[in-house]
Structure formats: structure tokens, C-alpha cells
Coordinates of C-alpha atoms in Angstrom, one line a residue:
Chain A
R305 CA 80.3 279.0 184.4
K306 CA 83.8 280.0 184.8
E307 CA 86.3 279.4 181.7
V308 CA 88.7 277.3 183.4
E309 CA 87.5 275.6 187.2
Q310 CA 89.5 274.1 189.7
D311 CA 88.7 272.5 192.9
P312 CA 90.1 274.6 195.4
G313 CA 90.7 272.0 197.9
P314 CA 92.7 272.0 200.2
F315 CA 93.7 268.4 199.6
N316 CA 95.4 266.8 202.6
V317 CA 97.4 264.1 201.9
P318 CA 99.7 261.8 203.8
E319 CA 103.5 261.9 202.5
G320 CA 104.1 259.3 199.9
A321 CA 100.6 259.2 198.9
T322 CA 99.4 259.5 195.3
V323 CA 97.3 262.5 194.8
A324 CA 95.5 263.8 191.5
F325 CA 93.4 266.6 190.8
N326 CA 91.7 268.0 187.8
C327 CA 90.9 271.0 185.9
T328 CA 87.9 271.5 183.6
Y329 CA 87.8 274.3 180.7
S330 CA 84.7 275.1 178.8
N331 CA 86.3 276.0 175.3
S332 CA 86.7 273.1 173.4
A333 CA 88.9 275.1 171.1
S334 CA 91.2 275.7 173.6
Q335 CA 95.1 275.7 172.1
S336 CA 97.5 274.6 174.9
F337 CA 97.4 273.6 178.6
F338 CA 99.9 274.1 181.5
W339 CA 100.4 273.5 185.3
Y340 CA 102.0 276.0 187.3
R341 CA 103.1 275.9 190.7
Q342 CA 102.6 278.7 193.3
D343 CA 104.5 278.6 197.0
C344 CA 102.9 280.5 199.7
R345 CA 103.4 284.1 199.1
K346 CA 105.4 283.3 196.1
E347 CA 105.1 284.0 192.4
P348 CA 103.7 281.1 190.0
K349 CA 106.2 279.0 188.3
L350 CA 105.7 276.6 185.4
L351 CA 105.5 273.0 186.3
M352 CA 105.0 271.5 183.3
S353 CA 103.1 271.7 179.6
V354 CA 100.4 269.3 179.0
Y355 CA 100.5 267.8 175.8
S356 CA 98.1 265.7 173.8
S357 CA 99.6 262.3 174.3
G358 CA 100.1 262.9 178.3
N359 CA 103.6 263.8 179.6
E360 CA 105.4 262.8 182.5
D361 CA 108.2 264.3 184.8
G362 CA 109.5 262.3 187.5
R363 CA 106.6 261.7 189.6
F364 CA 104.3 264.1 187.7
T365 CA 102.0 263.1 185.3
A366 CA 100.0 265.2 183.6
Q367 CA 97.0 264.3 180.9
L368 CA 94.7 265.9 178.6
N369 CA 91.0 264.6 177.7
R370 CA 89.6 266.8 174.9
A371 CA 86.3 265.0 174.9
S372 CA 85.5 265.8 178.4
Q373 CA 87.6 268.8 178.2
Y374 CA 89.8 268.6 181.4
I375 CA 93.3 268.2 182.0
S376 CA 94.8 266.5 185.4
L377 CA 97.9 266.4 187.3
L378 CA 98.9 263.1 189.2
I379 CA 101.8 263.4 191.8
R380 CA 103.1 259.8 193.0
D381 CA 105.0 259.5 196.1
S382 CA 104.2 263.0 197.3
K383 CA 107.0 265.0 199.3
L384 CA 106.5 267.8 202.0
S385 CA 108.0 270.0 199.3
D386 CA 105.2 269.1 197.0
S387 CA 102.9 271.4 199.4
A388 CA 101.9 274.3 197.4
T389 CA 98.9 275.6 195.1
Y390 CA 98.7 274.3 191.5
L391 CA 97.3 276.5 189.0
C392 CA 95.9 275.1 185.8
V393 CA 96.2 277.5 182.7
V394 CA 94.5 277.2 179.2
M395 CA 95.3 279.0 176.5
D396 CA 91.9 279.7 174.3
S397 CA 91.3 280.0 170.6
N398 CA 92.6 283.5 171.1
Y399 CA 95.7 282.5 172.3
Q400 CA 94.7 284.3 175.7
L401 CA 95.9 282.5 178.8
I402 CA 93.2 281.8 181.0
W403 CA 94.1 281.1 184.7
G404 CA 92.1 278.6 187.1
A405 CA 92.1 279.7 190.6
G406 CA 94.4 276.7 192.0
T407 CA 93.9 274.0 193.9
K408 CA 95.7 273.9 197.3
L409 CA 97.6 270.8 198.2
I410 CA 99.0 270.3 201.8
I411 CA 101.5 267.1 202.3
K412 CA 101.4 266.2 205.9
P413 CA 104.2 264.1 207.6
Chain B
D1263 CA 120.6 284.9 185.4
A1264 CA 118.6 287.8 186.6
G1265 CA 114.6 287.4 186.4
V1266 CA 111.8 289.9 186.3
I1267 CA 112.7 292.1 189.0
Q1268 CA 109.9 294.3 190.4
S1269 CA 109.6 297.0 192.9
P1270 CA 108.8 298.1 195.4
R1271 CA 108.5 294.7 196.9
H1272 CA 105.6 296.0 199.5
E1273 CA 103.7 299.1 199.6
V1274 CA 101.2 300.7 202.1
T1275 CA 99.8 303.7 201.3
E1276 CA 96.5 305.6 201.8
M1277 CA 93.6 305.9 199.6
G1278 CA 93.6 308.8 197.0
Q1279 CA 97.4 308.2 196.9
E1280 CA 99.3 307.7 193.6
V1281 CA 101.0 304.2 193.3
T1282 CA 103.7 303.3 190.8
L1283 CA 104.8 299.9 190.3
R1284 CA 108.0 299.0 188.4
C1285 CA 109.1 296.2 186.3
K1286 CA 112.1 294.8 184.6
P1287 CA 111.5 291.9 182.5
I1288 CA 114.2 289.3 181.5
S1289 CA 116.3 290.7 178.6
G1290 CA 115.5 289.6 175.5
H1291 CA 111.8 288.6 176.1
D1292 CA 109.2 289.7 173.8
Y1293 CA 106.2 289.7 176.0
L1294 CA 105.5 291.7 179.3
F1295 CA 102.2 290.8 181.4
W1296 CA 100.6 292.7 184.6
Y1297 CA 98.6 290.5 186.7
R1298 CA 96.8 291.0 190.0
Q1299 CA 96.2 288.4 192.5
T1300 CA 93.8 288.2 195.1
M1301 CA 92.1 285.6 197.4
M1302 CA 88.8 286.4 195.9
R1303 CA 89.4 286.9 192.2
G1304 CA 92.8 284.9 191.6
L1305 CA 95.0 285.8 189.1
E1306 CA 93.6 288.5 186.7
L1307 CA 95.5 289.6 183.6
L1308 CA 95.4 293.4 183.6
I1309 CA 97.2 294.2 180.6
Y1310 CA 100.1 292.6 178.2
F1311 CA 102.7 294.1 175.9
N1312 CA 104.4 292.6 172.9
N1313 CA 107.7 294.4 171.8
N1314 CA 106.6 297.4 174.0
V1315 CA 103.3 297.8 172.5
P1316 CA 100.1 297.0 174.4
I1317 CA 98.4 294.4 173.1
D1318 CA 95.2 294.1 175.1
D1319 CA 94.4 296.0 177.9
S1320 CA 90.9 294.8 178.6
G1321 CA 91.6 293.4 182.1
M1322 CA 92.5 297.1 183.3
P1323 CA 89.6 297.7 185.7
E1324 CA 89.1 301.2 185.1
D1325 CA 90.7 304.5 184.0
R1326 CA 92.7 304.7 187.6
F1327 CA 95.0 302.2 186.0
S1328 CA 97.5 302.8 183.5
A1329 CA 100.6 300.9 182.3
K1330 CA 103.7 301.9 180.0
M1331 CA 106.5 300.1 178.6
P1332 CA 108.8 302.8 177.1
N1333 CA 111.5 300.4 176.4
A1334 CA 112.1 296.8 176.1
S1335 CA 113.7 296.6 179.9
F1336 CA 111.2 298.7 181.7
S1337 CA 107.6 298.8 182.5
T1338 CA 105.4 300.6 184.9
L1339 CA 102.1 300.0 186.3
K1340 CA 100.4 303.1 187.6
I1341 CA 97.0 303.6 190.1
Q1342 CA 95.9 307.2 190.7
P1343 CA 94.0 307.5 193.1
S1344 CA 94.5 304.4 194.7
E1345 CA 91.4 302.6 196.4
P1346 CA 91.3 300.0 199.3
R1347 CA 90.1 297.5 196.8
D1348 CA 92.9 297.8 195.0
S1349 CA 94.9 295.9 197.7
A1350 CA 96.4 292.8 195.9
V1351 CA 99.7 291.4 194.9
Y1352 CA 100.4 292.9 191.4
F1353 CA 103.1 290.3 189.3
C1354 CA 104.7 291.2 186.2
A1355 CA 105.8 288.3 183.9
S1356 CA 107.7 288.0 180.8
S1357 CA 108.1 285.4 178.4
L1358 CA 110.0 284.8 175.0
V1359 CA 107.8 284.2 171.7
R1360 CA 107.3 280.4 171.0
G1361 CA 106.2 279.5 167.5
G1362 CA 104.4 282.8 167.4
L1363 CA 102.9 282.7 170.7
P1364 CA 103.9 283.9 174.2
G1365 CA 105.9 280.8 175.9
E1366 CA 106.7 279.9 179.6
L1367 CA 105.7 282.9 181.8
F1368 CA 108.4 283.9 184.0
F1369 CA 107.2 286.0 187.0
G1370 CA 108.5 288.5 189.0
E1371 CA 107.9 288.2 192.9
G1372 CA 105.6 290.4 193.1
S1373 CA 104.7 294.0 194.6
R1374 CA 102.4 293.4 197.7
L1375 CA 100.3 296.7 197.8
T1376 CA 98.0 297.5 200.8
V1377 CA 95.7 300.8 200.3
L1378 CA 94.4 302.0 203.8

């Protein structure tokens, strides 16, 4: 089993819709959690950190479920510019960053 | 402000040749990471440095790969000899310490390597 798993997608979503995807992690002692965004043929960039209480940044909401060992990302009112690959990153108990393979999101007009 | 700068952006070489990838991290950052990304394997950490000292090189595939950080503003990743399976995008990233741990990673634009 991979340490960090994501549905590779692609998720094809109409513009304006709400979309959510999850990321599961295997190490229950994981410390910190992040979502990065990577546009096609570009470098990854931090989208948001994921806090235990959940956090929101505009149209984006991230949540952590420690009991079930997953984090989620919700995008409301999706825009064409949200099309990208979303990478889940988990910091394990040894402070190493473990990257998921990413979920590809395509927003269609 | 300048971000992480990598060179070359693209390199095409023949099997057996030496490849050197270069990285200039963001000034003042304590950590520098080298990653490799392929469709099959995603992002893989090769090695990272803290204050110019290599901390973990367990991700370096084999002895053909080596990395150095002679000072705080420069790092190289060398592949000698290169093989077709080394074809990938190589990213360099840097970060500041946050609470004793690496904070947000800032990536360079990557070096796309093709080994024929």
C-alpha cells in the first residue's frame, strides 16, 4: 500500500460546480498535511496547508480526518483556471514529506 | 523577488553522456531539495540539504547520481553516465525553517531531461 494515495482522475467537472477529492495516508503518526497545485508542464505550488480544525481560503476548503486518515479538498464555484493536478503532501513522523501522485482536475465550460 | 532558478530548462543528450543540472535557491532559505518527476512514478525526493549539508540522499537512485551544495546559493545534480531511464523533469526546491521543520517548498521551473 502506498503511503499517500490519491485518485488520479481525471475529474471532469462543469464550470461553476463543486468538486471534492480525498487523499488517504497510511502513517497514523503523520504530522502535517498540505495541498499543492501543479499546472500542466509547470512546477508545484503550495495551495494550502491543512489544519486539524479544517481551513478555508476563498472557494477552497481543506479538511483533515485523523480517525480515518484522510484529507480532503473541496472547490466551490469551480473556474476554468482551477484545471490542474492537485498533489497531496503528508509530513510523516520522521519529518519527511511524502507526495501523492496527484488528482487531475479538468473544468469544462 | 527572484524565485528558485534552475538551468538548463531543457536538455537532450545521448546515453552515456554526463549531465549537470544547476540550481540557485531563494536567498536566505535553509533547505534545498532535488526531486525527479515522471508520469509513472510521480514526484520522488532524490536528496535534500540543510544549511548546505546533505541530510538524506536515500532517494538517489544509484551511484550514477551525485549532488553537491558548495555554498548557500548554488547546488548541482550530476548524472554520469546518463541512461534513457533517467529521462524526467528534475525540480529543485528551497524552503525556510518553520518551527524547526521545512516550511512551504518553493520550486524552480524544472529541468526537462531527455536521454536518447
